[in-house]
Short mmCIF file of C-alpha atoms in Angstrom, two decimals:
data_model
loop_
_atom_site.label_atom_id
_atom_site.label_comp_id
_atom_site.label_asym_id
_atom_site.label_seq_id
_atom_site.Cartn_x
_atom_site.Cartn_y
_atom_site.Cartn_z
CA UNK G 331 -30.21 6.01 11.52
CA UNK G 332 -31.85 9.32 10.71
CA UNK G 333 -34.58 9.43 8.08
CA UNK G 334 -32.77 12.09 6.08
CA UNK G 335 -29.69 9.88 5.77
CA UNK G 336 -31.84 6.89 4.76
CA UNK G 337 -33.57 8.98 2.11
CA UNK G 338 -30.20 10.26 0.83
CA UNK G 339 -28.97 6.69 0.65
CA UNK G 340 -32.03 5.75 -1.39
CA UNK G 341 -31.33 8.51 -3.90
CA UNK G 342 -27.67 7.44 -4.15
CA UNK G 343 -28.70 3.82 -4.75
CA UNK G 344 -31.24 4.80 -7.41
CA UNK G 345 -28.57 6.91 -9.14
CA UNK G 346 -26.46 3.81 -9.76
CA UNK G 347 -29.05 2.55 -12.27
CA UNK G 348 -29.62 -1.04 -13.41
CA UNK G 349 -31.59 -1.92 -10.30
CA UNK G 350 -33.93 -4.43 -11.95
CA UNK G 351 -32.82 -7.80 -13.25
CA UNK G 352 -35.17 -7.88 -16.22
CA UNK G 353 -34.35 -11.48 -17.04
CA UNK G 354 -35.66 -12.70 -13.69
CA UNK G 355 -37.84 -9.72 -12.71
CA UNK G 356 -36.07 -9.29 -9.37
CA UNK G 357 -34.18 -6.62 -7.46
CA UNK G 358 -31.36 -7.87 -5.25
CA UNK G 359 -29.65 -5.68 -2.63
CA UNK G 360 -26.89 -6.59 -0.20
CA UNK G 361 -26.88 -4.64 3.07
CA UNK G 362 -23.61 -4.62 5.05
CA UNK G 363 -23.56 -2.99 8.49
CA UNK G 364 -20.75 -2.53 11.00
CA UNK G 365 -22.35 -0.97 14.07
CA UNK G 366 -19.43 -0.58 16.47
CA UNK G 367 -16.59 -0.88 13.91
CA UNK G 368 -14.96 -3.58 16.04
CA UNK G 369 -16.58 -6.61 14.44
CA UNK G 370 -16.89 -7.72 10.85
CA UNK G 371 -19.89 -6.28 9.07
CA UNK G 372 -23.11 -8.28 9.12
CA UNK G 373 -24.32 -8.95 5.58
CA UNK G 374 -27.87 -9.61 4.42
CA UNK G 375 -29.11 -10.21 0.89
CA UNK G 376 -32.58 -8.91 0.11
CA UNK G 377 -34.35 -10.06 -3.07
CA UNK G 378 -37.79 -8.81 -4.10
CA UNK G 379 -39.77 -8.38 -7.34
CA UNK G 380 -39.45 -4.57 -7.15
CA UNK G 381 -37.06 -1.95 -5.80
CA UNK G 382 -39.80 -0.50 -3.60
CA UNK G 383 -40.31 -3.78 -1.77
CA UNK G 384 -36.59 -4.40 -1.42
CA UNK G 385 -35.96 -0.86 -0.17
CA UNK G 386 -38.74 -1.17 2.41
CA UNK G 387 -36.75 -4.00 3.99
CA UNK G 388 -33.58 -1.88 3.95
CA UNK G 389 -35.46 0.96 5.66
CA UNK G 390 -36.73 -1.44 8.32
CA UNK G 391 -33.13 -2.48 9.11
CA UNK G 392 -31.62 1.01 8.98
CA UNK G 393 -34.17 2.65 11.26
CA UNK G 394 -32.88 0.28 13.96
CA UNK G 395 -29.22 1.02 13.15
CA UNK G 396 -27.03 3.52 15.03
CA UNK G 397 -26.30 6.74 13.12
CA UNK G 398 -22.50 6.34 13.15
CA UNK G 399 -22.60 2.79 11.79
CA UNK G 400 -20.75 1.97 8.63
CA UNK G 401 -23.35 1.03 6.06
CA UNK G 402 -22.68 -0.30 2.58
CA UNK G 403 -25.44 -1.14 0.12
CA UNK G 404 -24.55 -3.15 -2.98
CA UNK G 405 -26.93 -3.55 -5.90
CA UNK G 406 -26.65 -6.73 -7.94
CA UNK G 407 -26.49 -5.50 -11.53
CA UNK G 408 -25.62 -8.54 -13.63
CA UNK G 409 -25.55 -12.26 -13.04
CA UNK G 410 -24.27 -15.28 -14.89
CA UNK G 411 -24.95 -18.95 -14.24
CA UNK G 412 -21.90 -21.16 -14.62
CA UNK G 413 -21.53 -24.90 -14.38
CA UNK G 414 -19.50 -25.93 -11.38
CA UNK G 415 -16.70 -27.09 -13.68
CA UNK G 416 -16.61 -23.75 -15.51
CA UNK G 417 -16.64 -21.81 -12.23
CA UNK G 418 -13.82 -23.95 -10.85
CA UNK G 419 -11.79 -23.39 -14.00
CA UNK G 420 -12.40 -19.64 -13.99
CA UNK G 421 -11.44 -19.30 -10.33
CA UNK G 422 -8.24 -21.29 -10.76
CA UNK G 423 -7.24 -19.10 -13.73
CA UNK G 424 -7.27 -15.93 -11.59
CA UNK G 425 -3.75 -14.59 -11.92
CA UNK G 426 -3.35 -13.14 -8.45
CA UNK G 427 -4.60 -14.41 -5.13
CA UNK G 428 -7.54 -12.30 -3.87
CA UNK G 429 -8.11 -10.87 -7.36
CA UNK G 430 -11.44 -12.65 -7.77
CA UNK G 431 -13.66 -9.56 -8.10
CA UNK G 432 -17.21 -10.92 -8.43
CA UNK G 433 -19.83 -12.05 -5.97
CA UNK G 434 -20.83 -15.70 -5.90
CA UNK G 435 -24.13 -17.38 -5.05
CA UNK G 436 -24.82 -21.10 -4.84
CA UNK G 437 -28.53 -20.64 -5.52
CA UNK G 438 -30.54 -18.33 -7.84
CA UNK G 439 -32.44 -16.67 -4.96
CA UNK G 440 -29.17 -15.41 -3.37
CA UNK G 441 -29.84 -17.14 -0.06
CA UNK G 442 -26.25 -18.43 -0.13
CA UNK G 443 -24.70 -15.42 -1.85
CA UNK G 444 -21.34 -13.94 -0.90
CA UNK G 445 -20.08 -10.50 -1.81
CA UNK G 446 -16.62 -10.24 -3.31
CA UNK G 447 -15.33 -8.62 -0.11
CA UNK G 448 -16.93 -11.27 2.10
CA UNK G 449 -14.94 -13.80 0.08
CA UNK G 450 -11.64 -11.93 0.09
CA UNK G 451 -12.05 -10.51 3.59
CA UNK G 452 -12.07 -14.02 5.04
CA UNK G 453 -9.86 -15.81 2.51
CA UNK G 454 -12.60 -18.22 1.42
CA UNK G 455 -10.82 -18.69 -1.91
CA UNK G 456 -7.35 -20.09 -1.35
CA UNK G 457 -4.40 -20.33 -3.76
CA UNK G 458 -2.81 -23.60 -4.76
CA UNK G 459 0.42 -24.62 -3.07
CA UNK G 460 2.17 -24.14 -6.41
CA UNK G 461 1.19 -20.48 -6.64
CA UNK G 462 4.06 -18.01 -6.58
CA UNK G 463 3.01 -14.37 -6.31
CA UNK G 464 3.55 -12.59 -9.59
CA UNK G 465 4.89 -15.72 -11.32
CA UNK G 466 1.93 -17.94 -12.20
CA UNK G 467 -1.82 -18.40 -12.00
CA UNK G 468 -3.26 -18.57 -8.50
CA UNK G 469 -4.85 -21.99 -8.91
CA UNK G 470 -7.45 -20.75 -6.41
CA UNK G 471 -10.05 -23.10 -4.96
CA UNK G 472 -13.04 -22.72 -2.63
CA UNK G 473 -12.65 -23.60 1.02
CA UNK G 474 -16.19 -24.92 1.25
CA UNK G 475 -15.94 -25.88 4.91
CA UNK G 476 -15.15 -22.28 5.87
CA UNK G 477 -17.85 -20.96 3.52
CA UNK G 478 -20.52 -23.24 4.96
CA UNK G 479 -19.59 -22.42 8.54
CA UNK G 480 -19.87 -18.72 7.76
CA UNK G 481 -23.15 -18.98 5.83
CA UNK G 482 -24.77 -21.03 8.59
CA UNK G 483 -23.72 -18.45 11.16
CA UNK G 484 -25.02 -15.66 8.92
CA UNK G 485 -28.30 -17.17 7.75
CA UNK G 486 -29.05 -20.34 9.70
CA UNK G 487 -29.68 -23.63 7.93
CA UNK G 488 -28.79 -23.53 4.25
CA UNK G 489 -31.31 -24.09 1.47
CA UNK G 490 -28.67 -25.87 -0.64
CA UNK G 491 -25.32 -27.54 -0.15
CA UNK G 492 -22.69 -25.24 -1.73
CA UNK G 493 -20.32 -28.18 -2.21
CA UNK G 494 -22.67 -30.15 -4.41
CA UNK G 495 -24.91 -27.79 -6.39
CA UNK G 496 -24.43 -28.23 -10.18
CA UNK G 497 -24.42 -24.48 -10.90
CA UNK G 498 -22.88 -21.35 -9.42
CA UNK G 499 -24.12 -17.80 -10.05
CA UNK G 500 -21.51 -15.06 -10.32
CA UNK G 501 -22.58 -11.44 -10.12
CA UNK G 502 -21.34 -7.87 -10.30
CA UNK G 503 -22.52 -4.96 -8.19
CA UNK G 504 -22.60 -1.20 -7.86
CA UNK G 505 -22.88 0.39 -4.48
CA UNK G 506 -22.82 3.22 -1.97
CA UNK G 507 -21.26 3.62 1.46
CA UNK G 508 -21.86 5.92 4.41
CA UNK G 509 -20.10 6.48 7.72
CA UNK G 510 -23.26 8.13 9.06
CA UNK G 511 -22.17 11.60 7.98
CA UNK G 512 -21.29 11.43 4.30
CA UNK G 513 -22.25 9.18 1.40
CA UNK G 514 -19.75 7.92 -1.16
CA UNK G 515 -20.55 6.32 -4.50
CA UNK G 516 -18.51 3.13 -4.93
CA UNK G 517 -16.75 2.47 -8.20
CA UNK G 518 -18.40 -0.05 -10.51
CA UNK G 519 -15.48 -0.19 -12.93
CA UNK G 520 -14.33 -3.71 -13.68
CA UNK G 521 -10.82 -3.07 -12.40
CA UNK G 522 -9.02 -2.92 -9.07
CA UNK G 523 -10.96 0.17 -7.96
CA UNK G 524 -14.25 -1.73 -7.98
CA UNK G 525 -16.26 -1.45 -4.79
CA UNK G 526 -14.17 1.40 -3.38
CA UNK G 527 -15.16 5.06 -3.07
CA UNK G 528 -14.96 7.42 -6.00
CA UNK G 529 -12.97 10.49 -5.01
CA UNK G 530 -14.83 13.78 -5.31
CA UNK G 531 -12.24 15.96 -3.55
CA UNK G 532 -8.78 14.34 -3.97
CA UNK G 533 -6.93 17.08 -2.10
CA UNK G 534 -8.97 16.60 1.06
CA UNK G 535 -9.34 12.84 0.76
CA UNK G 536 -5.63 12.23 0.29
CA UNK G 537 -4.75 14.53 3.18
CA UNK G 538 -7.30 12.87 5.45
CA UNK G 539 -6.00 9.41 4.69
CA UNK G 540 -2.38 10.44 5.24
CA UNK G 541 -3.49 11.62 8.67
CA UNK G 542 -5.08 8.25 9.33
CA UNK G 543 -1.99 6.52 7.92
CA UNK G 544 0.42 8.33 10.20
CA UNK G 545 -1.75 7.50 13.20
CA UNK G 546 -1.99 3.84 12.18
CA UNK G 547 1.76 3.45 11.77
CA UNK G 548 2.71 5.28 14.96
CA UNK G 549 0.17 3.12 16.82
CA UNK G 550 2.11 0.04 15.75
CA UNK G 551 5.02 1.21 17.95
CA UNK G 552 4.72 -0.69 21.22
CA UNK G 553 5.66 0.61 24.66
CA UNK G 554 9.24 -0.66 24.35
CA UNK G 555 9.77 0.96 20.91
CA UNK G 556 9.40 -2.17 18.80
CA UNK G 557 6.78 -2.28 16.05
CA UNK G 558 3.98 -4.73 15.64
CA UNK G 559 5.48 -5.91 12.37
CA UNK G 560 2.28 -6.61 10.49
CA UNK G 561 -0.94 -8.54 10.00
CA UNK G 562 -2.79 -10.85 7.68
CA UNK G 563 -6.24 -9.33 8.32
CA UNK G 564 -8.06 -11.91 6.21
CA UNK G 565 -6.53 -14.67 8.34
CA UNK G 566 -6.79 -12.79 11.66
CA UNK G 567 -3.06 -13.36 12.09
CA UNK G 568 -0.24 -11.19 13.46
CA UNK G 569 3.13 -11.59 11.74
CA UNK G 570 5.79 -13.00 14.04
CA UNK G 571 8.88 -12.23 11.93
CA UNK G 572 10.88 -8.99 12.17
CA UNK G 573 13.23 -7.04 9.96
CA UNK G 574 15.52 -4.40 11.50
CA UNK G 575 16.08 -2.60 8.20
CA UNK G 576 12.33 -2.17 7.74
CA UNK G 577 12.13 -1.01 11.37
CA UNK G 578 14.28 1.99 10.51
CA UNK G 579 12.78 2.62 7.07
CA UNK G 580 9.30 2.74 8.61
CA UNK G 581 10.53 5.30 11.12
CA UNK G 582 11.87 7.37 8.22
CA UNK G 583 8.39 7.40 6.68
CA UNK G 584 6.90 8.51 9.99
CA UNK G 585 9.43 11.33 10.13
CA UNK G 586 8.10 12.49 6.75
CA UNK G 587 4.47 12.10 7.83
CA UNK G 588 4.58 13.76 11.26
CA UNK G 589 5.50 17.22 9.86
CA UNK G 590 2.54 16.73 7.49
CA UNK G 591 0.05 15.95 10.26
CA UNK G 592 1.59 18.32 12.82
CA UNK G 593 1.31 15.72 15.60
CA UNK G 594 4.64 16.62 17.15
CA UNK G 595 3.93 14.54 20.26
CA UNK G 596 4.57 11.50 18.07
CA UNK G 597 8.27 12.39 17.80
CA UNK G 598 8.77 10.99 21.30
CA UNK G 599 7.50 7.57 20.20
CA UNK G 600 9.71 7.69 17.11
CA UNK G 601 12.77 8.56 19.21
CA UNK G 602 12.00 5.68 21.53
CA UNK G 603 11.68 3.36 18.53
CA UNK G 604 14.99 4.61 17.12
CA UNK G 605 16.66 3.88 20.44
CA UNK G 606 15.09 0.40 20.55
CA UNK G 607 16.54 -0.30 17.10
CA UNK G 608 19.98 0.99 18.11
CA UNK G 609 19.94 -1.13 21.26
CA UNK G 610 18.84 -4.34 19.54
CA UNK G 611 20.20 -4.19 15.99
CA UNK G 612 23.60 -2.50 16.03
CA UNK G 613 27.02 -4.11 16.19
CA UNK G 614 30.37 -2.30 16.20
CA UNK G 615 33.35 -3.43 14.13
CA UNK G 616 36.62 -1.47 13.98
CA UNK G 617 34.88 1.64 15.28
CA UNK G 618 32.12 1.42 12.67
CA UNK G 619 28.45 0.64 13.34
CA UNK G 620 26.31 -1.78 11.32
CA UNK G 621 22.79 -3.18 11.53
CA UNK G 622 23.08 -6.92 12.17
CA UNK G 623 19.90 -8.36 10.68
CA UNK G 624 19.93 -12.05 11.56
CA UNK G 625 23.64 -12.45 10.90
CA UNK G 626 23.78 -10.17 7.86
CA UNK G 627 25.25 -6.69 7.53
CA UNK G 628 23.40 -5.13 4.60
CA UNK G 629 24.35 -2.06 2.60
CA UNK G 630 20.67 -1.20 2.65
CA UNK G 631 20.77 -1.34 6.42
CA UNK G 632 23.54 1.24 6.52
CA UNK G 633 21.52 3.43 4.15
CA UNK G 634 18.21 3.31 6.00
CA UNK G 635 19.84 3.84 9.38
CA UNK G 636 21.68 6.90 8.03
CA UNK G 637 18.56 8.19 6.33
CA UNK G 638 16.38 7.82 9.42
CA UNK G 639 18.86 9.47 11.77
CA UNK G 640 19.40 12.35 9.32
CA UNK G 641 15.66 12.88 8.94
CA UNK G 642 15.15 12.79 12.70
CA UNK G 643 17.73 15.52 13.18
CA UNK G 644 16.35 17.56 10.29
CA UNK G 645 12.78 17.68 11.57
CA UNK G 646 13.40 17.77 15.34
CA UNK G 647 16.75 19.65 15.47
CA UNK G 648 17.73 17.12 18.14
CA UNK G 649 21.42 16.20 17.62
CA UNK G 650 21.37 13.20 19.97
CA UNK G 651 22.26 10.73 17.24
CA UNK G 652 24.97 12.68 15.35
CA UNK G 653 27.88 10.68 16.87
CA UNK G 654 26.15 7.47 15.78
CA UNK G 655 25.60 8.87 12.29
CA UNK G 656 29.32 9.27 11.70
CA UNK G 657 30.08 5.79 13.02
CA UNK G 658 27.49 4.38 10.60
CA UNK G 659 29.11 6.33 7.75
CA UNK G 660 32.45 4.84 8.75
CA UNK G 661 31.01 1.41 7.94
CA UNK G 662 30.00 2.25 4.35
CA UNK G 663 33.49 1.88 2.77
CA UNK G 664 33.56 -1.78 3.82
CA UNK G 665 30.91 -2.38 1.14
CA UNK G 666 33.01 -0.87 -1.67
CA UNK G 667 35.49 -2.87 -3.72
CA UNK G 668 38.64 -1.49 -5.37
CA UNK G 669 36.83 -1.46 -8.73
CA UNK G 670 34.27 0.96 -7.32
CA UNK G 671 31.54 -1.66 -7.27
CA UNK G 672 29.43 -1.88 -4.14
CA UNK G 673 28.76 -5.26 -2.55
CA UNK G 674 25.48 -5.80 -0.80
CA UNK G 675 25.85 -8.11 2.21
CA UNK G 676 28.70 -8.78 4.62
CA UNK G 677 29.09 -11.36 7.35
CA UNK G 678 29.42 -10.10 10.92
CA UNK G 679 33.21 -10.48 10.60
CA UNK G 680 33.09 -8.09 7.59
CA UNK G 681 33.88 -10.84 5.07
CA UNK G 682 31.78 -10.92 1.89
CA UNK G 683 28.53 -12.87 2.07
CA UNK G 684 26.68 -11.71 -1.05
CA UNK G 685 27.97 -9.42 -3.78
CA UNK G 686 24.40 -8.76 -4.92
CA UNK G 687 21.06 -8.99 -3.12
CA UNK G 688 18.67 -6.39 -4.56
CA UNK G 689 19.01 -3.33 -6.81
CA UNK G 690 17.61 -1.03 -4.13
CA UNK G 691 20.84 -0.79 -2.16
CA UNK G 692 22.90 1.48 -4.43
CA UNK G 693 20.15 4.05 -4.69
CA UNK G 694 19.45 3.88 -0.97
CA UNK G 695 23.04 4.58 0.02
CA UNK G 696 23.45 7.48 -2.42
CA UNK G 697 20.21 9.01 -1.14
CA UNK G 698 21.29 8.60 2.48
CA UNK G 699 24.81 9.92 1.99
CA UNK G 700 23.52 12.93 0.06
CA UNK G 701 21.27 13.72 3.01
CA UNK G 702 24.19 13.24 5.42
CA UNK G 703 26.38 15.63 3.43
CA UNK G 704 23.69 18.29 3.50
CA UNK G 705 23.56 17.86 7.26
CA UNK G 706 27.29 17.95 8.09
CA UNK G 707 29.03 19.21 4.88
CA UNK G 708 31.82 16.68 5.41
CA UNK G 709 34.04 16.52 2.30
CA UNK G 710 34.69 12.81 2.84
CA UNK G 711 30.96 12.14 2.53
CA UNK G 712 30.70 14.22 -0.64
CA UNK G 713 33.67 12.44 -2.21
CA UNK G 714 32.21 9.03 -1.44
CA UNK G 715 28.83 9.93 -2.94
CA UNK G 716 30.55 11.06 -6.13
CA UNK G 717 32.50 7.81 -6.45
CA UNK G 718 29.31 5.76 -6.20
CA UNK G 719 27.41 7.95 -8.63
CA UNK G 720 30.21 7.88 -11.19
CA UNK G 721 30.23 4.10 -11.00
CA UNK G 722 26.44 4.03 -11.49
CA UNK G 723 26.74 6.28 -14.55
CA UNK G 724 29.55 4.18 -16.05
CA UNK G 725 27.48 1.02 -15.57
CA UNK G 726 24.15 2.40 -16.83
CA UNK G 727 22.15 2.11 -13.62
CA UNK G 728 19.34 4.06 -15.30
CA UNK G 729 18.23 0.80 -16.89
CA UNK G 730 17.03 -0.49 -13.51
CA UNK G 731 14.05 1.93 -13.17
CA UNK G 732 14.27 1.77 -9.38
CA UNK G 733 12.50 4.21 -7.06
CA UNK G 734 15.57 4.50 -4.82
CA UNK G 735 17.67 5.56 -7.80
CA UNK G 736 15.07 8.23 -8.48
CA UNK G 737 15.30 9.41 -4.88
CA UNK G 738 19.10 9.25 -5.08
CA UNK G 739 19.48 11.37 -8.21
CA UNK G 740 16.95 13.91 -7.05
CA UNK G 741 18.85 14.32 -3.80
CA UNK G 742 22.31 14.14 -5.35
CA UNK G 743 21.50 17.06 -7.66
CA UNK G 744 21.28 19.21 -4.54
CA UNK G 745 24.95 18.36 -3.96
CA UNK G 746 26.03 18.30 -7.63
CA UNK G 747 23.53 20.69 -9.29
CA UNK G 748 25.30 20.86 -12.68
CA UNK G 749 26.21 17.22 -13.33
CA UNK G 750 24.57 16.29 -16.63
CA UNK G 751 25.56 12.64 -16.36
CA UNK G 752 23.56 12.24 -13.17
CA UNK G 753 20.62 14.05 -14.77
CA UNK G 754 20.67 11.73 -17.77
CA UNK G 755 20.79 8.67 -15.54
CA UNK G 756 17.80 9.90 -13.54
CA UNK G 757 15.73 10.66 -16.63
CA UNK G 758 16.33 7.26 -18.16
CA UNK G 759 15.49 5.60 -14.84
CA UNK G 760 11.90 6.84 -14.97
CA UNK G 761 11.03 7.22 -18.64
CA UNK G 762 11.94 3.69 -19.75
CA UNK G 763 9.49 2.50 -17.09
CA UNK G 764 6.63 4.94 -17.59
CA UNK G 765 4.36 2.66 -19.64
CA UNK G 766 4.67 -0.12 -17.04
CA UNK G 767 3.87 2.36 -14.25
CA UNK G 768 0.80 3.68 -16.04
CA UNK G 769 -0.61 0.22 -16.75
CA UNK G 770 0.24 -1.56 -13.48
CA UNK G 771 -2.91 -2.99 -11.88
CA UNK G 772 -1.59 -3.48 -8.34
CA UNK G 773 -1.23 -0.57 -5.90
CA UNK G 774 2.61 -0.86 -6.05
CA UNK G 775 3.40 2.21 -3.90
CA UNK G 776 7.09 2.47 -4.81
CA UNK G 777 6.00 3.57 -8.29
CA UNK G 778 4.54 6.78 -6.88
CA UNK G 779 7.75 7.33 -4.91
CA UNK G 780 9.70 7.02 -8.15
CA UNK G 781 7.40 9.50 -9.90
CA UNK G 782 7.48 12.02 -7.06
CA UNK G 783 11.26 12.16 -7.09
CA UNK G 784 11.44 12.16 -10.89
CA UNK G 785 9.08 15.12 -11.29
CA UNK G 786 11.05 17.08 -8.69
CA UNK G 787 14.23 16.17 -10.56
CA UNK G 788 12.87 17.59 -13.84
CA UNK G 789 12.27 20.89 -12.08
CA UNK G 790 15.85 20.92 -10.83
CA UNK G 791 17.12 20.18 -14.34
CA UNK G 792 15.07 23.08 -15.69
CA UNK G 793 16.42 25.39 -12.99
CA UNK G 794 19.99 24.35 -13.83
CA UNK G 795 19.65 25.37 -17.48
CA UNK G 796 19.93 21.82 -18.84
CA UNK G 797 16.49 21.51 -20.39
CA UNK G 798 17.97 20.12 -23.61
CA UNK G 799 18.43 16.80 -21.80
CA UNK G 800 14.65 16.47 -21.50
CA UNK G 801 13.72 17.10 -25.14
CA UNK G 802 13.37 13.36 -25.93
CA UNK G 803 10.88 12.90 -23.08
CA UNK G 804 7.21 13.77 -22.52
CA UNK G 805 7.24 15.77 -19.30
CA UNK G 806 3.52 16.53 -19.47
CA UNK G 807 2.73 12.83 -19.55
CA UNK G 808 5.06 12.20 -16.62
CA UNK G 809 3.04 14.54 -14.44
CA UNK G 810 -0.25 13.07 -15.65
CA UNK G 811 0.91 9.59 -14.69
CA UNK G 812 1.99 10.87 -11.26
CA UNK G 813 -1.49 12.31 -10.62
CA UNK G 814 -3.15 9.11 -11.80
CA UNK G 815 -0.96 6.82 -9.70
CA UNK G 816 -1.43 8.88 -6.52
CA UNK G 817 -5.18 8.34 -6.55
CA UNK G 818 -5.02 4.82 -7.95
CA UNK G 819 -2.62 3.46 -5.36
CA UNK G 820 -4.55 4.97 -2.45
CA UNK G 821 -7.90 3.73 -3.71
CA UNK G 822 -6.58 0.21 -4.37
CA UNK G 823 -4.27 -0.08 -1.36
CA UNK G 824 -5.76 1.92 1.50
CA UNK G 825 -7.96 0.49 4.24
CA UNK G 826 -11.02 2.67 3.78
CA UNK G 827 -13.99 1.66 5.96
CA UNK G 828 -15.90 0.15 3.02
CA UNK G 829 -13.06 -2.38 2.69
CA UNK G 830 -11.96 -2.72 6.33
CA UNK G 831 -15.51 -3.54 7.47
CA UNK G 832 -15.18 -7.08 6.07
CA UNK G 833 -12.09 -7.91 8.17
CA UNK G 834 -11.75 -8.69 11.84
CA UNK G 835 -11.73 -5.62 14.13
CA UNK G 836 -12.25 -3.20 11.21
CA UNK G 837 -11.40 0.07 12.96
CA UNK G 838 -7.97 -1.33 13.85
CA UNK G 839 -6.93 -1.18 10.20
CA UNK G 840 -8.26 2.25 9.21
CA UNK G 841 -5.26 4.16 7.86
CA UNK G 842 -3.35 0.98 7.15
CA UNK G 843 -2.28 -0.05 3.67
CA UNK G 844 -2.51 -3.51 2.20
CA UNK G 845 -1.18 -5.85 -0.46
CA UNK G 846 -4.34 -7.43 -1.92
CA UNK G 847 -2.37 -10.16 -3.69
CA UNK G 848 -0.98 -11.44 -0.36
CA UNK G 849 -4.15 -11.92 1.70
CA UNK G 850 -4.44 -8.16 2.20
CA UNK G 851 -1.21 -8.23 4.17
CA UNK G 852 -0.45 -4.97 5.95
CA UNK G 853 3.14 -4.66 7.14
CA UNK G 854 5.02 -1.65 8.49
CA UNK G 855 7.04 -1.37 5.27
CA UNK G 856 3.84 -1.46 3.19
CA UNK G 857 2.66 1.54 5.19
CA UNK G 858 6.08 3.15 4.85
CA UNK G 859 6.07 3.23 1.05
CA UNK G 860 2.47 4.39 0.74
CA UNK G 861 2.97 7.17 3.29
CA UNK G 862 6.21 8.47 1.77
CA UNK G 863 4.76 8.50 -1.73
CA UNK G 864 1.54 10.23 -0.74
CA UNK G 865 3.16 12.80 1.56
CA UNK G 866 5.67 13.80 -1.11
CA UNK G 867 2.95 13.88 -3.77
CA UNK G 868 0.63 16.06 -1.69
CA UNK G 869 3.39 18.46 -0.65
CA UNK G 870 4.45 18.88 -4.27
CA UNK G 871 1.01 19.25 -5.83
CA UNK G 872 -1.05 21.06 -3.22
CA UNK G 873 1.30 23.02 -0.97
CA UNK G 874 2.40 26.25 -2.56
CA UNK G 875 5.58 27.68 -1.02
#
């Protein structure tokens, strides 16, 4: 690595402050290096009585390191000794799996220390069998066998036995990261942004990651058109299940992202993937087409298939799938009862299987049918959309604060631009949920999707002359929350190199998006929601038309 870069790294490290542990008169640095980006980063802890001595060791390592390596330097800034019992109790009380955010050492000299991302990147802390995501405490415990195997491979014979030492040292860090060209300061906030880059140019950084995200998702489409469904990167595991509805919804997100990136060659892969889905997922009943997802015909399946085919035609002007679109629309009335209520799941023989499955479906179908009407201007489509919306108004669907309802109302106002009932429903849908959105600690990408559509909707309401409907609401705060969530969800859910470097084959996941609370799972529908939210946010905020 070039001397100028090493010197710049030194200045960035010094700028973090709190380098010296004055209680023990030591400086402790952790150097993580991924040379070829295809293997997990090597990690080395360096402890010396002064920063100068510690940095001399860092310089010795970096002068032998390739310029384009990913290098992360963490500075231990505070430590606390805990009895093993107290540590065990504290770990078990962690609410979400993988939300342990401190480093851990089994000796005071940090010879057996582990960074937070070493721990989470290899799932060394495992949840109890009783843990249910979002429902109860994780009950996490240390997989000492895996930890010891790793530490021995990293450092050789261990000075202590991690399973039996009476005390454990937890520690916090600040840090910097470089890809060999630029240096980023890493957040030292004690929240979910900790250890991840601090944005200095959000416009550029969001756009760059969307580009990486589109490439990652399109690369999951295999030669036959089927996706690699997802991964558990911490477990080095590929998901074997598949969901046809998510197949199409992920293609919809790509069809929003490709116009953003301008990589029009990717349309061919999307078309191939659409055809694979049509060939493998569709069944025909009474002249109508349905997605058969493991013996279930879902209203959401009709919606996402319609939405994807409409978006494909909109952005490519290729009308190949128009005949299929109308056959899919023909299947929608089978989900509507005489009362106007929509049912959610049918059996393959069109009998009712489940009247209700998830609140998403109503919003999805209104969104999709509104798009279809704008494509073909078929009165039958318009009439059906109105019937569903009127039922949603009569039954106060605004109370559900669902992102698909936000999408649906925003799109429906293009068809019914003066309907105050639909406007009121859409406003309630977002504003009763705004405090939750602002305070949510997980990345939760559908919240940005909800905000994107809601902000656009407020502009449409203004343009329609119905601003009185918005007097009870704080529109300024709505936009502030949207800006906050856009950066927060990307920082806490995007596979930046400083996070990916601790997983297997790091470069494979750049541009992917993860669910930290589920072993950093990255699935095509995770990527779908992040991409759609970020593309719509960027286009609204930064592209002036």
